[in-house]
Amino acid sequence: MSREQLVGMTRSLVAHGEADTMELADEVVRVPASSYTDEDLFEREKRNIFRRLPLMVAPSCELPEPGDYKAMDICGVPLLLSRQKDGEIAAFLNMCTHRGNPLASGTGKASRFTCGYHGWTFRQDGDLLGVASPQDFGKVDKAAHCLKRFPVLERAGLIWVTLDPNSKLAIEDYLCGYDALLEAFGFSGWTLFAKRTLAGPNWKTAYDGYLDFYHLPVLHKDTFGADFFNRANYFTWGPHQRLASPSKFAQRTGSDEQIDLTQMSDEEIPQDALVQGVWTIFPHISIASFYGGGQRGALISQLFPGETVEESWTTQYYVMENRPETEEQVKSAHEQFDFLEVVVRDEDYATGKRQHEALQSGLMDHVLFGRNERGGQVFHQWAEKLVNASDEDLLDIFAREQRQAAE
Ligand code: FES
Ligand SMILES: [Fe+2]
C-alpha cells in the first residue's frame, strides 16, 4: 500500500478545497440513450464485460475460515467459492461433472460437496472423490472430472474471479495497481456485519449513481441533507475510479466532528481520512466508509445485471473493522446499514427505475455528463471500449495501462 500516494491525493483534495475549485473534465459528454436501453448491447455487456472481465465477487471476510463457501449465479454462470485448508481461495464452476447440477447454494461451511441429484462427492479442492454406486455406473476417469476452476485473486481483503476459465487476462494486470491502494482500508482483517440484496434498474443507470456527487444534496436532501457537498475530484487506475470531495476537512473516526487537514503533517493524517470518498471497481463495485456505532465500517455495493435490460441486483455488504460488541453498538450499526438501504432503494434506485422507463420511450436521443461528472464520462467510455474489444484487444489495453502506470 502506498501511503505516499494516498497522501498526495489528499493534499490535492485539500488544495482544491482551500481554493474552492474542483478538477473539471474537458467538455460535456453525450452518451446515447440507447446505451442504456438496447437489448442486444445489454446481452453483449453480460457476455463481454461480466463473463469476461475479473469481477469482485466477495469480501474476504465473507469466507474467513477454511471450509467456508459461497455459491452465486452471475449472468447465468454458477460460481462456487471455497476457502481451502491452506487459506487460499478457490473458484469453481458450480456444476457437478456428472450431469451439471449445481453442488451448493447460498453460503456455508463444508469440507466436501455432495451433489443432491445422484450423490457424487467432490473434495473442497474440486477433486472428484466418489461416484455413487460405482460398480453400477461404469468406468470414470476421476482426474478428468474434477470441478472446473476459474482464475481467482485475493487482494486487499477482496476476492476477484474471472468467469472465463480460459481467460488470458491476468487479474492483477486488470487491476492496474488499484489493489495496492485498496489495501489502505485494511479489509483483510475486517468482519462482515450484515448483507442484503436489492433490486435496481438497468445496471449502468444504477452504477451511474455511484459515480457522481452532483446529485447528493438534491436527490438525497431528505437523507444526507440539502447542504451536502456536490463536488468530486476523480482519480483513475485504468477503468477503476476513486471519487472524493475537494475539501480540507475529513470526518474524525467515530464522531461527526470534522478535522482540518491543513493543520496536520502528512504523518498525522489518520488512515480513514486518506480513503475518504467512493472507491469504485469497474464494472460493478462501489466502496464507501461509514461510522455506524462509532466504529469504522464500509458499505461495499456489488451490482450485477438482471435478466432483462431494465433490471439489476445489488448486494450491499456492511463490513466493519471490529465486530460491534455492546447492544448499543450493534443497534447503531444496524441503523447505519438500514439507513443505506433506504437511501439506495427509495432514492437512487427508485429514481433510476423512473429514469430508465422514460429512456425506454425512445424519445430522447442522448443523455449528458457534465464537466463535473467525469466519473460517468470515464465509466461509459470504458464500458464501450471493453464491450467492443476482442480478447486480444483486452490484453493490449491492459498491457498499455501497465506501461502508462509505470512511466
Ligand atoms: S448430477 Fe450430480 S450426481 Fe448426478
Ligand atoms: Fe445516490
Tab-separated table of C-alpha atoms and ligand atoms in Angstrom, residues 206 208-210 212 215-216 219-220 224 343-344 347-349, ligand 2:
chain	number	residue	atom	x	y	z
A	206	ALA	CA	-27.754	2.164	-11.269
A	208	ASP	CA	-24.016	5.992	-12.672
A	209	GLY	CA	-25.363	6.945	-9.258
A	210	TYR	CA	-22.214	5.709	-7.525
A	212	ASP	CA	-21.142	11.356	-9.060
A	215	HIS	CA	-26.858	14.513	-7.145
A	216	LEU	CA	-26.194	14.151	-3.412
A	219	LEU	CA	-31.828	13.509	-4.630
A	220	HIS	CA	-30.662	12.779	-1.076
A	224	PHE	CA	-27.856	13.127	3.561
A	343	VAL	CA	-31.044	5.845	0.543
A	344	VAL	CA	-30.247	3.400	-2.241
A	347	GLU	CA	-33.903	7.389	-3.616
A	348	ASP	CA	-31.204	6.163	-6.043
A	349	TYR	CA	-32.909	3.089	-7.465
B	2	FE	FE	-27.076	8.400	-4.619
